[in-house]
Coordinates of C-alpha atoms in Angstrom, one line a residue:
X1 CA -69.9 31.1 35.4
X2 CA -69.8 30.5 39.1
X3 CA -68.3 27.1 38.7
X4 CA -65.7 28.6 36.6
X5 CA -64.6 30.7 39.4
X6 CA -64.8 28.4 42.1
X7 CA -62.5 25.5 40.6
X8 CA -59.2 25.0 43.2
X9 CA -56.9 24.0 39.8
X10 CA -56.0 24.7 36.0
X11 CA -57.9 21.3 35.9
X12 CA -61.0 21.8 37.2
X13 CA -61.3 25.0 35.5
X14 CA -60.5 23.6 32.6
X15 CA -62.9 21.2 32.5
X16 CA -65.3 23.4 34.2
X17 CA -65.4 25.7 31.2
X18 CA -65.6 22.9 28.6
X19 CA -69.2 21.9 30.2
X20 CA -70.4 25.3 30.6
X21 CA -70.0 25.7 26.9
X22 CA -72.6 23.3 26.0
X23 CA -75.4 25.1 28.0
X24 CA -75.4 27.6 25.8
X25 CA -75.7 26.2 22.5
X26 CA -72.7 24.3 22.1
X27 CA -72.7 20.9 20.6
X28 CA -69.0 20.4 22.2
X29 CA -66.5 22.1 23.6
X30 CA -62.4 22.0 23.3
X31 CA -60.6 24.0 25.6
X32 CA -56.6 24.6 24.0
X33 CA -54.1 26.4 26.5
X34 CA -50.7 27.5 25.5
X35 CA -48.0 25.4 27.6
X36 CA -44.7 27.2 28.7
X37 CA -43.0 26.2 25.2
X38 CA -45.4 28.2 23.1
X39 CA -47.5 25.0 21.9
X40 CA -51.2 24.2 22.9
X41 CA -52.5 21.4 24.7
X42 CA -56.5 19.5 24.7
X43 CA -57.0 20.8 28.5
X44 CA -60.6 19.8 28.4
X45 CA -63.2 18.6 25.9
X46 CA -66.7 18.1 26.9
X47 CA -69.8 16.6 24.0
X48 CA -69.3 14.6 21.6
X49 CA -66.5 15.5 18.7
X50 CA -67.4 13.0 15.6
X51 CA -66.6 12.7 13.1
X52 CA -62.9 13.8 14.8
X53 CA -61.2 12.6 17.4
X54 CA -60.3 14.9 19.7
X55 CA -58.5 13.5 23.1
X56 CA -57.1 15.7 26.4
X57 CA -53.3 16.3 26.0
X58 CA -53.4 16.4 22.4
X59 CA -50.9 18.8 21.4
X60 CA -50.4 20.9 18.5
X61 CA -48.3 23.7 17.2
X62 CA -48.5 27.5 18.0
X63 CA -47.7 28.2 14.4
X64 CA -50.5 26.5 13.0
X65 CA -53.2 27.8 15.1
X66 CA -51.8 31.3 14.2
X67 CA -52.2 30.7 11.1
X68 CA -55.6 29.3 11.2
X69 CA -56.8 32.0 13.8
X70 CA -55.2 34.5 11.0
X71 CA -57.1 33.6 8.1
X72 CA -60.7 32.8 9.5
X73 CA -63.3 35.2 9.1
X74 CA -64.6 37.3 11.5
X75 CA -67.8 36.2 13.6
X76 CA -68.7 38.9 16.4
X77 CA -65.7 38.9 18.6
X78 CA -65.6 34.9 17.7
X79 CA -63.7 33.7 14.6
X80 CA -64.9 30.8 12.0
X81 CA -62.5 29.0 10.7
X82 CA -62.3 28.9 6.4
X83 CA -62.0 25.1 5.3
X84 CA -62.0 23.8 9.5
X85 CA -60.2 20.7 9.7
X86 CA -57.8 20.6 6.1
X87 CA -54.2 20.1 6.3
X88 CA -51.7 23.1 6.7
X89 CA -48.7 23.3 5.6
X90 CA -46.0 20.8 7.1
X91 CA -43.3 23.5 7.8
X92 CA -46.2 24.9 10.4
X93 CA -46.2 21.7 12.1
X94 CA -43.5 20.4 14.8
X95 CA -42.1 16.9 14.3
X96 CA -43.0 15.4 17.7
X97 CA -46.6 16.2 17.1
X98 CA -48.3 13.4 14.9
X99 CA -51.2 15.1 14.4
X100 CA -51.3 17.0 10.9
X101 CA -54.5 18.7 11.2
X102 CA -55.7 21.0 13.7
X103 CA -57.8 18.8 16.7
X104 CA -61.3 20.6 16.0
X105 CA -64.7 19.7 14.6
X106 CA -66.1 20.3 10.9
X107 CA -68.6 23.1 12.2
X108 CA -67.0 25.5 14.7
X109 CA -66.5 28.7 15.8
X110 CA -63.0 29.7 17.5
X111 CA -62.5 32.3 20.4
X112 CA -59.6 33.2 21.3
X113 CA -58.6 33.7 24.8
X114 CA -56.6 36.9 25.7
X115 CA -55.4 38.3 28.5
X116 CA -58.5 39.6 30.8
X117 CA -58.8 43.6 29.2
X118 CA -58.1 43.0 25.5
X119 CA -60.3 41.4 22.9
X120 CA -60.9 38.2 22.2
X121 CA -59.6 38.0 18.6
X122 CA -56.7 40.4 18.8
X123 CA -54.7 39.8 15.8
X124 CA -50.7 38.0 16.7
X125 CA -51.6 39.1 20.7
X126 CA -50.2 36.5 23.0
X127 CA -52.8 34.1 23.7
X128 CA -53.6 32.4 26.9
X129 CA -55.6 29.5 24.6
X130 CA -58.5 28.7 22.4
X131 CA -62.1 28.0 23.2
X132 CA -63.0 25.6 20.1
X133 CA -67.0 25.7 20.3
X134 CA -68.9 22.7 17.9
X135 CA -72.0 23.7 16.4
X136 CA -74.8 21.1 15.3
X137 CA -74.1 19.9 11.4
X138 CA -77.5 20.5 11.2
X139 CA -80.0 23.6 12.4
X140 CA -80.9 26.7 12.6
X141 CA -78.1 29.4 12.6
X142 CA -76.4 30.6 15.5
X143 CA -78.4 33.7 16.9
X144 CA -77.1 37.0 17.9
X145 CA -78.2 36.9 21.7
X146 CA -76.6 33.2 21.3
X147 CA -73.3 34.5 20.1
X148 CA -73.4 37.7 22.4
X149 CA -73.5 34.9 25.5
X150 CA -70.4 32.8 23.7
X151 CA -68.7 35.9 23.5
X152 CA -69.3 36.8 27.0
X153 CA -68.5 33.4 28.1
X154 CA -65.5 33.3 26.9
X155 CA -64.3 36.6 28.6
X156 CA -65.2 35.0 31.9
X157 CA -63.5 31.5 30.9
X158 CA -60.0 34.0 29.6
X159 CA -60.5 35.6 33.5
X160 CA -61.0 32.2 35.5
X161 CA -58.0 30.6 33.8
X162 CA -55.9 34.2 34.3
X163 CA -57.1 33.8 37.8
X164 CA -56.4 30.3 38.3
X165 CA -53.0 30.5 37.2
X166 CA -52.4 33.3 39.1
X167 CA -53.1 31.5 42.3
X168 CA -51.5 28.3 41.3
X169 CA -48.4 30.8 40.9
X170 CA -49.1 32.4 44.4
X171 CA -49.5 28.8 45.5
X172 CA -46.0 28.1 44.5
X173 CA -44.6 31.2 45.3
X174 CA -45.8 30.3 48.7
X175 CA -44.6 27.0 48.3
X176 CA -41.3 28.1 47.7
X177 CA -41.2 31.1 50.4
X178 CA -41.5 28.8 53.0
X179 CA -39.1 26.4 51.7
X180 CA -36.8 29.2 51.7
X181 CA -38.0 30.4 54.9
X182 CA -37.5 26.7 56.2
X183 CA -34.1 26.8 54.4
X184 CA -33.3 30.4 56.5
X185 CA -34.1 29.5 59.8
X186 CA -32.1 25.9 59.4
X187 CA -29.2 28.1 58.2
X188 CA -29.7 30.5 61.3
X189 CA -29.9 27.7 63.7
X190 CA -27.1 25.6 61.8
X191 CA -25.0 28.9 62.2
X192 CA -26.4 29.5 66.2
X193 CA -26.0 26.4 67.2
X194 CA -22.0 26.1 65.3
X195 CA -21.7 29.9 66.9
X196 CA -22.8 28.8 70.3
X197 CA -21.1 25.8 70.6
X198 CA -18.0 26.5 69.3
X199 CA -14.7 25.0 70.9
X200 CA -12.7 28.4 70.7
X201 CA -14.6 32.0 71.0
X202 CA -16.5 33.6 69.0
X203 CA -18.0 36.8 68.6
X204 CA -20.5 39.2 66.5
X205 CA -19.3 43.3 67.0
X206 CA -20.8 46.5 65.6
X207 CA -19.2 47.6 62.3
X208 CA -18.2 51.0 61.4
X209 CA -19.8 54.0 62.9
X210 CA -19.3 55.2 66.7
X211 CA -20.2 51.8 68.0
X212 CA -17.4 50.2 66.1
X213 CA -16.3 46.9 67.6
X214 CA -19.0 46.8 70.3
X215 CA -19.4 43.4 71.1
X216 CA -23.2 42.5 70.4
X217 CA -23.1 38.7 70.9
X218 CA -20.9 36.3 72.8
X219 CA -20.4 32.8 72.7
X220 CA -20.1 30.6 75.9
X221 CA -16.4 29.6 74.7
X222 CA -15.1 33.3 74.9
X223 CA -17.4 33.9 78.4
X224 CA -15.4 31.0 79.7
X225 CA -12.2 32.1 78.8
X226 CA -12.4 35.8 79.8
X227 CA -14.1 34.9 83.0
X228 CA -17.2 37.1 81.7
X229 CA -21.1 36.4 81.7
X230 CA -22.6 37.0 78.0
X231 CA -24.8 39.8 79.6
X232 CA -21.5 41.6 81.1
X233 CA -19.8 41.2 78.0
X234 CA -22.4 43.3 75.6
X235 CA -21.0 46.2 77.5
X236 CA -17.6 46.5 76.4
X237 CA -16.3 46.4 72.6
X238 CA -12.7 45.0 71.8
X239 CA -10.6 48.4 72.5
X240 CA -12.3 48.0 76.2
X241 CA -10.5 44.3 76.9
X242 CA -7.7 44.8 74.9
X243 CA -4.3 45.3 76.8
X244 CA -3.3 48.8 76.3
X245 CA -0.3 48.2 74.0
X246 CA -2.0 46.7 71.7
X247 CA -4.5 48.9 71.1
X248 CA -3.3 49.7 67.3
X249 CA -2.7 46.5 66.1
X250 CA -6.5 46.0 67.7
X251 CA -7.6 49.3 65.3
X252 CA -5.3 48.3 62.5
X253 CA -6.9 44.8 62.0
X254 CA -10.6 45.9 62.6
X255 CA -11.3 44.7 58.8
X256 CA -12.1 42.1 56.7
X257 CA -9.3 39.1 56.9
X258 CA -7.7 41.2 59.8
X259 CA -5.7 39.4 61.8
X260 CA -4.0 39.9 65.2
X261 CA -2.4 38.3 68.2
X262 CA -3.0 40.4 71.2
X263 CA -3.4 40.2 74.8
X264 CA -7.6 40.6 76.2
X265 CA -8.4 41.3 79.6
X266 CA -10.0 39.0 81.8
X267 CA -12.7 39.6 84.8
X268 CA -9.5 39.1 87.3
X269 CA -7.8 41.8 85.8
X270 CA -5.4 39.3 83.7
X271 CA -4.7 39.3 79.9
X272 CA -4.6 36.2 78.2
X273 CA -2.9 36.2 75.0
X274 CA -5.0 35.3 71.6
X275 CA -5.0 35.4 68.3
X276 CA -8.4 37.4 66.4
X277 CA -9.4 36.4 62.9
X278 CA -12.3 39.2 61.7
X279 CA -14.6 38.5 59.0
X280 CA -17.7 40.4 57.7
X281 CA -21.5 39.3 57.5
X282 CA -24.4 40.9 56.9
X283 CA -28.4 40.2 57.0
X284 CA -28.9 41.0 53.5
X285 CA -26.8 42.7 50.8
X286 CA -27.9 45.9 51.6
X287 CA -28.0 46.2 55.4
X288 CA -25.7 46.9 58.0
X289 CA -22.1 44.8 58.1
X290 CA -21.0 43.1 61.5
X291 CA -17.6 41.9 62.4
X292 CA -17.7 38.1 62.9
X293 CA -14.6 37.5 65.2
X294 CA -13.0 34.4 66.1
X295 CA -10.9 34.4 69.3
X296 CA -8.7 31.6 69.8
X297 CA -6.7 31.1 73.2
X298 CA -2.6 31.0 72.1
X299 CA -1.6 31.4 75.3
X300 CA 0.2 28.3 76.0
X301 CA 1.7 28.5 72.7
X302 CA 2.8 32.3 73.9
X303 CA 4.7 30.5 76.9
X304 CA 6.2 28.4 74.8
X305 CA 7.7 31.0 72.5
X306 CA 8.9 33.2 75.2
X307 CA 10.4 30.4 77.1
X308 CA 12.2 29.6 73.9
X309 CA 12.9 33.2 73.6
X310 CA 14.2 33.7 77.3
X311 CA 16.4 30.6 77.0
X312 CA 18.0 32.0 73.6
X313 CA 18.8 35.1 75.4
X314 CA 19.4 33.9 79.4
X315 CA 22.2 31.6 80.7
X316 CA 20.4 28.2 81.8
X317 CA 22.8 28.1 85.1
X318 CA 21.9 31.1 86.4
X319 CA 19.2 32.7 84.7
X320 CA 20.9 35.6 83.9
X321 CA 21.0 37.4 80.7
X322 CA 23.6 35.9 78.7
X323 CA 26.4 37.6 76.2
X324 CA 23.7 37.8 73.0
X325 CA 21.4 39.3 75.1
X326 CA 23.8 41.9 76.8
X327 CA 25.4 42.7 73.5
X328 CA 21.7 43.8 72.4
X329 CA 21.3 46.3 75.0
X330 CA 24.1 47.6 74.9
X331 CA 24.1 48.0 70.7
X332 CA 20.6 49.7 72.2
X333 CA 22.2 52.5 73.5
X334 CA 25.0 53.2 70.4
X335 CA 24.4 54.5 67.7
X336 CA 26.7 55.9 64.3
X337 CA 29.6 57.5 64.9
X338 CA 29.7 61.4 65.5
X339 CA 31.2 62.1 62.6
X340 CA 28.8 60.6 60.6
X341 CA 26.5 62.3 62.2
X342 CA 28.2 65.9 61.2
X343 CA 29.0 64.3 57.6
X344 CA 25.3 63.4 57.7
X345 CA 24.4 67.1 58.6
X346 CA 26.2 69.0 56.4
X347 CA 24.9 66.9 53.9
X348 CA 21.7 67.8 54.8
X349 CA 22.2 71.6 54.3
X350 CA 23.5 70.8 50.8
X351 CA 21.1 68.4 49.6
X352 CA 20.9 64.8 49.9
X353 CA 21.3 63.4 46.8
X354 CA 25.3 62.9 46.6
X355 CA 25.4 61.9 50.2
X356 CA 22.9 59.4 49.5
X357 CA 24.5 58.0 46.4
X358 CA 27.8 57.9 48.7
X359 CA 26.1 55.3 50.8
X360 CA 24.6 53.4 48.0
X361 CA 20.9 54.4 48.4
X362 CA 19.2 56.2 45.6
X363 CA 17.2 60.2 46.7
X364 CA 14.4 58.8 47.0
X365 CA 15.1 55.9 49.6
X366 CA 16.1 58.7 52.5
X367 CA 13.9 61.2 53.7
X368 CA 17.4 63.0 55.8
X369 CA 21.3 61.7 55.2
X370 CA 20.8 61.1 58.5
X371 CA 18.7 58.1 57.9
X372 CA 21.5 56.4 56.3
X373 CA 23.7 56.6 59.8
X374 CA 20.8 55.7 61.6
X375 CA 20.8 58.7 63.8
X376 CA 17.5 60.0 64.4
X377 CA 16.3 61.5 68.1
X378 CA 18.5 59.2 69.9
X379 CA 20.0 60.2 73.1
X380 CA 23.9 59.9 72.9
X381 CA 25.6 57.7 75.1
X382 CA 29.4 59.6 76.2
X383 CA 32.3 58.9 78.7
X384 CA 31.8 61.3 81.5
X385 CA 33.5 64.0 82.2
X386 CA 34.0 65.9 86.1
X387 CA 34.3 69.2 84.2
X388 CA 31.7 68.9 81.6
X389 CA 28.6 70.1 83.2
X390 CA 26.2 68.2 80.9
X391 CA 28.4 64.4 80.9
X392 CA 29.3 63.9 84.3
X393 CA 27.6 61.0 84.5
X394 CA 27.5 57.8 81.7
X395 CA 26.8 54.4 81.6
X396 CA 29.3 51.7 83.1
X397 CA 30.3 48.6 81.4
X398 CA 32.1 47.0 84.3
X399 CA 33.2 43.2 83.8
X400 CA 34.0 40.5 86.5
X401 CA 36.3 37.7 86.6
X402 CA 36.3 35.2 89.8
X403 CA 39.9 34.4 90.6
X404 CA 40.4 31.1 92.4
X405 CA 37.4 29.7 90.9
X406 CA 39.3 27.1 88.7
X407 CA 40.4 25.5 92.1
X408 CA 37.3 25.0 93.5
X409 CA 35.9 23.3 90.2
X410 CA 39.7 21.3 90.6
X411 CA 38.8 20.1 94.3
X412 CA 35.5 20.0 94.9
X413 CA 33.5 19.3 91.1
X414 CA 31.8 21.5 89.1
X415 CA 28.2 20.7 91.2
X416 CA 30.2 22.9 94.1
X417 CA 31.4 25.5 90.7
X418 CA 28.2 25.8 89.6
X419 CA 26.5 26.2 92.5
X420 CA 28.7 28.9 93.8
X421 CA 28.2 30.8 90.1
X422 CA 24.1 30.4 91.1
X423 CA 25.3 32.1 94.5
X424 CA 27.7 35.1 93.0
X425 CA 24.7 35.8 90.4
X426 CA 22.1 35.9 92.8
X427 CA 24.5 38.5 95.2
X428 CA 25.2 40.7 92.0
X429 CA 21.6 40.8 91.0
X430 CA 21.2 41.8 94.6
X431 CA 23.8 44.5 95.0
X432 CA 22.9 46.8 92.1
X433 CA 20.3 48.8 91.0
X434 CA 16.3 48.5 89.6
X435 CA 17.2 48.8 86.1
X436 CA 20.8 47.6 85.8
X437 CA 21.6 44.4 84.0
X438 CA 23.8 41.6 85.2
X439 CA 24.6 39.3 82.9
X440 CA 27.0 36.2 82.9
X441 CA 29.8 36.0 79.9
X442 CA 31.2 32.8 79.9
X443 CA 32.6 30.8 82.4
X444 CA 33.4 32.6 85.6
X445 CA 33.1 36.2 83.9
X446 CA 29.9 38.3 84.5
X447 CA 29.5 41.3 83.0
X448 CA 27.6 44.5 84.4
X449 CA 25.6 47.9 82.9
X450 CA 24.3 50.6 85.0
X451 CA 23.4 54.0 83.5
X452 CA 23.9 57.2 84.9
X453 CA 27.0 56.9 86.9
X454 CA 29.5 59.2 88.1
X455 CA 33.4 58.3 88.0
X456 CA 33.1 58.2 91.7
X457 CA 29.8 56.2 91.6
X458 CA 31.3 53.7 89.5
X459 CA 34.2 53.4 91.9
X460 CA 32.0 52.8 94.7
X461 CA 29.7 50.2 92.6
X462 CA 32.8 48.0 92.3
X463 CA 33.5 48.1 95.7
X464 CA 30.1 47.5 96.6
X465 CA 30.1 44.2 94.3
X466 CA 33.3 43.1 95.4
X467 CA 32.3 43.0 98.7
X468 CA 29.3 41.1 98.0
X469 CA 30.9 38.4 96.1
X470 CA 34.2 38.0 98.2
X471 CA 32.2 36.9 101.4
X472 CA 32.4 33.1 101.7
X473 CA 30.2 30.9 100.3
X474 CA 28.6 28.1 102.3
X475 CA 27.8 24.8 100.4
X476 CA 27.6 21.6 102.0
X477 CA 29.3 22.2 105.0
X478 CA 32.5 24.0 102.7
X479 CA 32.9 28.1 103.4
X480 CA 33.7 28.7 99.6
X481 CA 36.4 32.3 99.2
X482 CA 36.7 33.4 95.7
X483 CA 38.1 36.9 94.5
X484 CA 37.3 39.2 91.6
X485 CA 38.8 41.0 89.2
X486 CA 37.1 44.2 87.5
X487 CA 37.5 45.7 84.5
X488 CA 35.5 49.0 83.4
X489 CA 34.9 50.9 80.2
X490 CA 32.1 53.9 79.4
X491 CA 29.9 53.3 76.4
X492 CA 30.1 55.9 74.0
X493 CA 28.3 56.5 70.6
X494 CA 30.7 55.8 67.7
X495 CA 32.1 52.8 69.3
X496 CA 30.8 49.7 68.8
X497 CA 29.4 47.2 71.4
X498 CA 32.1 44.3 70.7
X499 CA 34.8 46.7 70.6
X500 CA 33.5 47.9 74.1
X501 CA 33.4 44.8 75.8
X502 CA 36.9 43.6 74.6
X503 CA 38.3 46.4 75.7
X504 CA 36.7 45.8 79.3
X505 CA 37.6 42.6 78.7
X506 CA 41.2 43.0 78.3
X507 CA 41.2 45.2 81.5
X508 CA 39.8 42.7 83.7
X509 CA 42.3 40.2 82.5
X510 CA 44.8 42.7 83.3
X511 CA 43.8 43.1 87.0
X512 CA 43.7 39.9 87.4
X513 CA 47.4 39.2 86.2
X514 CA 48.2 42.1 88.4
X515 CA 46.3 40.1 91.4
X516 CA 48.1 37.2 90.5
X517 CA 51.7 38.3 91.0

């Protein structure tokens, strides 16, 4: 019994409990174990097993020693087989086993091998095998005290093969855990080392909760590029380097497959724009989420969009805004006409369902009429008026036309024109206000806005600009004289932004033909 417990394998067990068997009466020993598929295999045989022939690896059917174990006859806890060795029927037996007969000798006794706590000849109990024990042809009868030790043995040899599967099975369990293990820490230094050495930033954050988006891990990438040592930069979370207008889009994209393009903060108190693509991980299923965040540096691609955008909405001779762009602010400060507005009102106090139909939206598209007029809390923009104690003062729309410029493009060339345009932008831009917008037409015409002016401070802006343009110009040794023209309107709500302008317009060109006579 001691070597059955101190084999290392199924196969020294095995083979371990076949010998035994013979010290105690045995004439030989088979040892049958059930393989994964339900059949049992010769694990061992030890004496001699004339007149059959039994060999290790012999396999035979389940159903067939079920049926045998079923109709032998009880013997102690043992079984002996009725008619040992005779055919059973062919259905019982599977077609890739040649054998036909069960692999056991003419005299034998049969124990069945249970699971360690139930007995040895349970009837249709999953077996863990058979211990087929030979008896001498010829001799005296097996004893009582010799059967009592069969039956004990084969207990012990059901518990050594329990327990030497059961370490086999912690063996590979073992086996495998530390291949997974192995497999783990590869993966978490595949991911450290792709996380670390990443070309653009990246980043691990806290995930819900107070903490969320405290930055708990930073790559050398995104140290680099916000000027910022890892150990400085598990101190702040995202809303901390963030530029302050963007901190919504920053909250709104704080999820899985958010994405942003924002401005962060570096260590010299610059922002850098870039773009933030958030996706979740977690150490297991069931533990906390982090925010895996790549940040990728667009600021060169930034430049190159508001370059684009300042040279759609800026003159390229004099950097000034040009008529797109002054249209735009000026549409900025307009808005529907007044009596839409009182239309929209009393509209309002009705109900809005006809007035909405009226404009072709359907109830349920406005929340006011007003929404249709697109008058909401804006500010009105009016002429104003000396005795009108709440519009005296308005915003301007004064336009400028250079007279005598055509001759100076005639004489000199248009490098001299266009370099005394630079020069009248640059005085204009100097003469008005923080806040006012010069802007250059077309051609020799610049245009002006300045809010919150008086009639009489819009009298003395014009003379303040046409002082500064009429001085002479100096250009390669030439004193260059040019005159100007003005026109001036007052925006007002209700009247559109082209209708404003031409009407400056036509003044100017008015003035000038009144200059010109």
């Amino acid at each position: 019994m001691n070597d059955l417990h101190r084999a290392h394998n199924l196969a020294e067990a095995s083979q371990a409990i076949a010998e035994g068997a013979l010290h105690l009466g045995a004439l030989s020993c088979q040892l049958h174990l059930v393989r994964p598929d339900g059949d049992l295999v010769v694990a061992a045989v030890a004496g001699p097993t004339n007149p059959v022939t039994i060999d290790p690896g012999e396999v035979s059917p389940r159903s067939a020693w079920e049926e045998c174990l079923a109709a032998s006859e009880p013997f102690g806890l043992l079984l002996r087989p009725i008619d040992p060795g005779e055919t059973l029927p062919q259905r019982d037996i599977r077609a890739d086993n040649p054998a036909q007969k069960l692999p056991m000798p003419a005299n034998c006794v049969l124990a069945p091998l249970n699971p360690p706590g139930e007995p040895l000849n349970l009837p249709g109990h999953l077996l863990a095998g058979v211990l087929c024990l030979g008896l001498p042809p010829y001799g005296p009868a097996l004893g009582a005290k010799e059967r009592e030790n069969l039956e004990a043995y084969a207990l012990h040899a059901a518990i050594a093969i329990h327990h030497t599967r059961l370490r086999a099975n912690m063996q590979h369990a073992l086996v495998r855990l530390e291949r997974d293990q192995s497999t783990l820490r590869a993966s978490e230094e595949s991911f450290r080392q792709a996380f670390d050495y990443a070309p653009s930033g990246m980043a691990i954050a806290e995930m819900g909760g107070d903490q969320h988006g405290k930055l708990l891990r930073a790559n050398d990438a995104l140290c680099r590029l916000l000027g910022r040592s890892a150990s400085t930069m598990r101190r702040y979370s995202f809303s901390d380097l963030v530029h302050p207008e963007h901190i919504g889009l920053l909250l709104r994209t704080s999820a899985e497959g958010g994405r942003a393009e924002l401005r962060l903060a570096r260590r010299d108190g610059t922002y850098v724009w870039t773009s933030l693509r958030n996706s979740v991980v977690a150490d297991n299923p069931d533990g906390p989420r982090y925010l895996l965040t790549h940040v990728e540096d667009i600021e060169e691609r930034k430049n190159r969009e508001l370059q684009l955008a300042h040279r759609a909405s800026h003159d390229p001779l004099t950097g000034l805004p040009n008529s797109t762009e002054l249209r735009a602010r000026l549409s900025a400060r307009l808005c529907a006409r007044p009596q839409d507005r009182d239309a929209a009102l009393a509209a309002e106090a009705e109900g809005p369902d006809e007035f909405a139909f009226s404009y072709g939206y359907g109830p349920e598209e406005l929340a006011s009429p007003l929404d249709a007029i697109g008058y909401d809390t804006h500010v009105h923009t009016a002429a104003p008026e000396e005795n009108h104690p709440a519009r005296r003062k308005g915003l301007a729309v004064i336009i400028l036309g250079l007279d005598t410029f055509k001759s100076i493009n005639d004489r000199f060339g248009t490098r001299t024109g266009d370099a005394a345009l630079i020069e009248v932008a640059r005085r204009l831009t100097s003469a008005v206000r923080d806040g006012d917008t010069v802007a250059r037409l077309r051609g020799d015409e610049f245009a002006v806005l300045a809010d919150g002016l008086s009639l009489r401070q819009a009298q003395d802006m014009m003379k303040h600009l046409r002082n500064a343009v009429i001085s002479p110009i100096r250009f390669e040794g030439r004193a260059l004289r040019v005159g100007v023209s003005f026109g001036i309107s007052w925006a007002s709500c209700g009247i559109g932004a082209d209708e404003i302008l031409r009407t400056t317009t036509e003044q100017m060109y008015a003035a000038k033909r009144v200059r010109n006579r």
